[in-house]
């Protein structure tokens, strides 16, 4: 039975990935920061009851917390096949109004959090000569977005890091890829005002927001044996919003 770690699994895209990996028969180490109730609800509703699930509540932007997450996964399961770096936040503001704190918090969670988890798992994956890492970036990291200077920087950084890690770890069969979602219906995008959403919709050829399960589909492919010759890539799942 394979094992996967998913960060930010209590809701949205992370929860959809967790559900999919449960259906695929993975043992799961599920990280979240604050939302214990929705984390428990998700696990209670898992269709596959044959697998083992461990939850680790911690802040992945903290280097030691991230180490604890990885250590706990290996303590429980001995080996980990897959790491999905999904936890992320937004703190939107236009540049002249953006505070240092808004910039730092987004970089710390989205970029440093991804580094922290990859850093701590890398030695172990190299040693086991197998690993699949998928980092959740964003269309905003590719195209930029007004009001999201901090978020765009963090998600573009994730892409640079993904490619560099793929170059370092490939020789030991550790594959590192990114998924760049477009606008996906979650609490994160629920915060966007309707007029802005309607405006965005005009630029999406498929004329709808994506669903968290669309991202789970991409992740399922990238961690499957069908993707065993793919590393250092960014798979866009955005309804054609950015090509
Ligand atoms: P969401 O619904 O807001 O969920 C975010 C998840 O991340 C929650 O489980 C949250 O945990 C967790 N989290 C946040 N900060 C954390 C931290 N420091 N340590 C551990 N966990 C933390 O977001 P989402 O829309 O599903 O987004 C998931 C990922 O996809 C993010 O990286 C986001 O940037 C990316 N993305 C989303 C979209 C979109 O349209 N939704 C588009 C492109 C990329 P708690 O709730 O327990 O605090």
CSV table of C-alpha atoms in Angstrom, one decimal, residues 48-221:
chain,number,residue,atom,x,y,z
A,48,UNK,CA,-12.2,3.5,1.4
A,49,UNK,CA,-12.1,2.4,5.0
A,50,UNK,CA,-9.2,-0.1,4.5
A,51,UNK,CA,-6.4,2.5,4.6
A,52,UNK,CA,-4.7,4.3,7.5
A,53,UNK,CA,-5.0,8.0,8.0
A,54,UNK,CA,-2.8,10.2,10.2
A,55,UNK,CA,-3.5,13.9,10.8
A,56,UNK,CA,-0.8,16.4,11.7
A,57,UNK,CA,-1.9,19.9,12.7
A,58,UNK,CA,1.0,22.2,12.1
A,59,UNK,CA,2.1,25.3,10.3
A,60,UNK,CA,4.3,24.3,7.4
A,61,UNK,CA,5.8,27.7,7.1
A,62,UNK,CA,7.7,26.8,10.3
A,63,UNK,CA,10.8,24.8,9.5
A,64,UNK,CA,10.7,22.7,12.6
A,65,UNK,CA,6.9,22.0,12.2
A,66,UNK,CA,7.5,20.8,8.7
A,67,UNK,CA,10.2,18.5,9.9
A,68,UNK,CA,7.7,17.1,12.5
A,69,UNK,CA,5.2,16.5,9.7
A,70,UNK,CA,7.7,14.5,7.6
A,71,UNK,CA,9.1,12.6,10.6
A,72,UNK,CA,5.6,11.7,11.8
A,73,UNK,CA,4.8,10.3,8.3
A,74,UNK,CA,8.0,8.1,8.3
A,75,UNK,CA,7.5,7.0,11.9
A,76,UNK,CA,4.0,5.8,11.1
A,77,UNK,CA,4.6,4.2,7.7
A,78,UNK,CA,8.3,3.6,7.3
A,79,UNK,CA,8.3,5.0,3.7
A,80,UNK,CA,6.5,7.8,1.9
A,81,UNK,CA,5.9,7.6,-1.9
A,82,UNK,CA,4.2,10.9,-2.6
A,83,UNK,CA,4.3,14.5,-1.2
A,84,UNK,CA,1.7,17.0,-2.3
A,85,UNK,CA,2.6,20.6,-1.3
A,86,UNK,CA,-0.8,22.2,-1.5
A,87,UNK,CA,-1.1,24.4,1.6
A,88,UNK,CA,-1.4,28.1,0.5
A,89,UNK,CA,-2.9,31.4,1.4
A,90,UNK,CA,-3.7,34.8,-0.2
A,91,UNK,CA,-3.4,38.3,1.3
A,92,UNK,CA,-4.4,40.4,-1.7
A,93,UNK,CA,-3.7,44.1,-1.9
A,94,UNK,CA,-2.6,46.6,-4.6
A,95,UNK,CA,1.1,47.2,-4.5
A,96,UNK,CA,1.1,50.8,-3.0
A,97,UNK,CA,-1.1,49.5,-0.1
A,98,UNK,CA,0.5,46.1,0.5
A,99,UNK,CA,2.1,45.7,3.9
A,100,UNK,CA,5.4,44.0,4.6
A,101,UNK,CA,3.4,41.6,6.7
A,102,UNK,CA,1.1,40.7,3.8
A,103,UNK,CA,4.0,40.1,1.6
A,104,UNK,CA,6.0,38.0,4.2
A,105,UNK,CA,3.1,35.8,5.3
A,106,UNK,CA,2.3,34.7,1.7
A,107,UNK,CA,5.9,34.0,0.9
A,108,UNK,CA,6.4,32.2,4.2
A,109,UNK,CA,3.5,29.8,3.7
A,110,UNK,CA,3.4,29.3,-0.1
A,111,UNK,CA,7.1,29.4,-0.9
A,112,UNK,CA,9.0,28.6,2.2
A,113,UNK,CA,6.4,26.1,3.3
A,114,UNK,CA,6.9,24.2,0.1
A,115,UNK,CA,10.7,24.4,0.6
A,116,UNK,CA,10.5,23.2,4.2
A,117,UNK,CA,8.6,20.1,3.3
A,118,UNK,CA,10.7,19.3,0.3
A,119,UNK,CA,13.9,19.9,2.2
A,120,UNK,CA,12.9,17.5,5.0
A,121,UNK,CA,11.7,14.7,2.7
A,122,UNK,CA,14.4,15.0,0.1
A,123,UNK,CA,17.1,13.0,2.0
A,124,UNK,CA,14.6,10.2,2.7
A,125,UNK,CA,13.3,10.0,-0.8
A,126,UNK,CA,16.8,10.0,-2.2
A,127,UNK,CA,17.7,7.1,0.1
A,128,UNK,CA,14.6,5.1,-0.8
A,129,UNK,CA,15.3,5.9,-4.5
A,130,UNK,CA,11.7,6.7,-5.2
A,131,UNK,CA,9.5,9.7,-4.8
A,132,UNK,CA,6.8,11.8,-6.4
A,133,UNK,CA,6.5,15.4,-5.4
A,134,UNK,CA,3.8,17.6,-6.8
A,135,UNK,CA,3.8,21.3,-5.9
A,136,UNK,CA,0.6,23.3,-6.3
A,137,UNK,CA,1.5,26.5,-8.0
A,138,UNK,CA,-1.0,28.8,-9.8
A,139,UNK,CA,-1.8,30.4,-13.1
A,140,UNK,CA,-0.9,33.7,-11.2
A,141,UNK,CA,2.7,32.5,-10.9
A,142,UNK,CA,2.8,32.2,-14.7
A,143,UNK,CA,0.7,35.2,-15.8
A,144,UNK,CA,0.8,37.6,-12.8
A,145,UNK,CA,-2.3,39.3,-11.4
A,146,UNK,CA,-3.0,42.8,-10.3
A,147,UNK,CA,-3.5,42.8,-6.6
A,148,UNK,CA,-1.4,39.7,-6.0
A,149,UNK,CA,2.2,40.7,-6.2
A,150,UNK,CA,3.0,38.7,-3.1
A,151,UNK,CA,1.0,35.6,-4.3
A,152,UNK,CA,2.4,35.7,-7.8
A,153,UNK,CA,6.0,35.9,-6.4
A,154,UNK,CA,5.4,32.9,-4.2
A,155,UNK,CA,3.8,30.8,-6.9
A,156,UNK,CA,6.4,31.7,-9.6
A,157,UNK,CA,9.0,30.8,-6.9
A,158,UNK,CA,7.4,27.4,-6.5
A,159,UNK,CA,7.8,26.8,-10.2
A,160,UNK,CA,11.6,27.8,-10.1
A,161,UNK,CA,12.0,25.5,-7.1
A,162,UNK,CA,10.2,22.7,-8.8
A,163,UNK,CA,12.4,22.8,-11.8
A,164,UNK,CA,15.6,23.0,-9.7
A,165,UNK,CA,14.5,20.1,-7.5
A,166,UNK,CA,13.7,18.0,-10.5
A,167,UNK,CA,17.2,18.5,-11.8
A,168,UNK,CA,18.7,17.6,-8.4
A,169,UNK,CA,16.6,14.6,-7.5
A,170,UNK,CA,16.0,12.9,-10.9
A,171,UNK,CA,19.0,10.7,-10.7
A,172,UNK,CA,17.5,8.8,-7.8
A,173,UNK,CA,14.0,8.5,-9.4
A,174,UNK,CA,12.5,11.3,-7.4
A,175,UNK,CA,10.2,13.2,-9.8
A,176,UNK,CA,9.1,16.8,-9.0
A,177,UNK,CA,6.3,18.5,-11.0
A,178,UNK,CA,4.0,21.4,-10.4
A,179,UNK,CA,0.3,21.9,-11.2
A,180,UNK,CA,-0.8,25.4,-12.0
A,181,UNK,CA,-4.6,25.7,-11.3
A,182,UNK,CA,-6.6,28.5,-12.9
A,183,UNK,CA,-9.6,29.7,-11.0
A,184,UNK,CA,-11.0,26.8,-9.0
A,185,UNK,CA,-14.2,27.0,-6.9
A,186,UNK,CA,-13.0,27.0,-3.3
A,187,UNK,CA,-13.2,29.3,-0.2
A,188,UNK,CA,-10.1,31.0,-1.6
A,189,UNK,CA,-11.9,32.1,-4.8
A,190,UNK,CA,-15.3,32.6,-2.9
A,191,UNK,CA,-13.6,35.8,-1.5
A,192,UNK,CA,-13.3,37.3,-5.0
A,193,UNK,CA,-16.1,39.9,-5.7
A,194,UNK,CA,-18.7,38.8,-8.3
A,195,UNK,CA,-18.0,41.6,-10.7
A,196,UNK,CA,-14.3,40.6,-10.9
A,197,UNK,CA,-15.3,36.9,-11.2
A,198,UNK,CA,-17.6,37.8,-14.1
A,199,UNK,CA,-14.9,39.7,-15.8
A,200,UNK,CA,-12.4,36.8,-15.4
A,201,UNK,CA,-15.0,34.4,-16.8
A,202,UNK,CA,-14.9,36.3,-20.1
A,203,UNK,CA,-11.3,35.2,-20.5
A,204,UNK,CA,-11.8,31.5,-19.8
A,205,UNK,CA,-12.5,29.7,-23.0
A,206,UNK,CA,-14.3,26.9,-21.2
A,207,UNK,CA,-16.6,29.6,-19.6
A,208,UNK,CA,-16.6,28.2,-16.0
A,209,UNK,CA,-14.6,27.9,-12.9
A,210,UNK,CA,-12.7,24.7,-12.3
A,211,UNK,CA,-13.6,22.2,-9.6
A,212,UNK,CA,-11.1,20.9,-6.9
A,213,UNK,CA,-11.6,17.5,-8.5
A,214,UNK,CA,-10.1,18.8,-11.8
A,215,UNK,CA,-6.8,19.4,-9.8
A,216,UNK,CA,-7.1,16.0,-8.2
A,217,UNK,CA,-7.2,14.5,-11.8
A,218,UNK,CA,-3.9,16.2,-12.7
A,219,UNK,CA,-2.3,15.1,-9.5
A,220,UNK,CA,-3.5,11.5,-9.9
A,221,UNK,CA,-1.9,11.5,-13.4
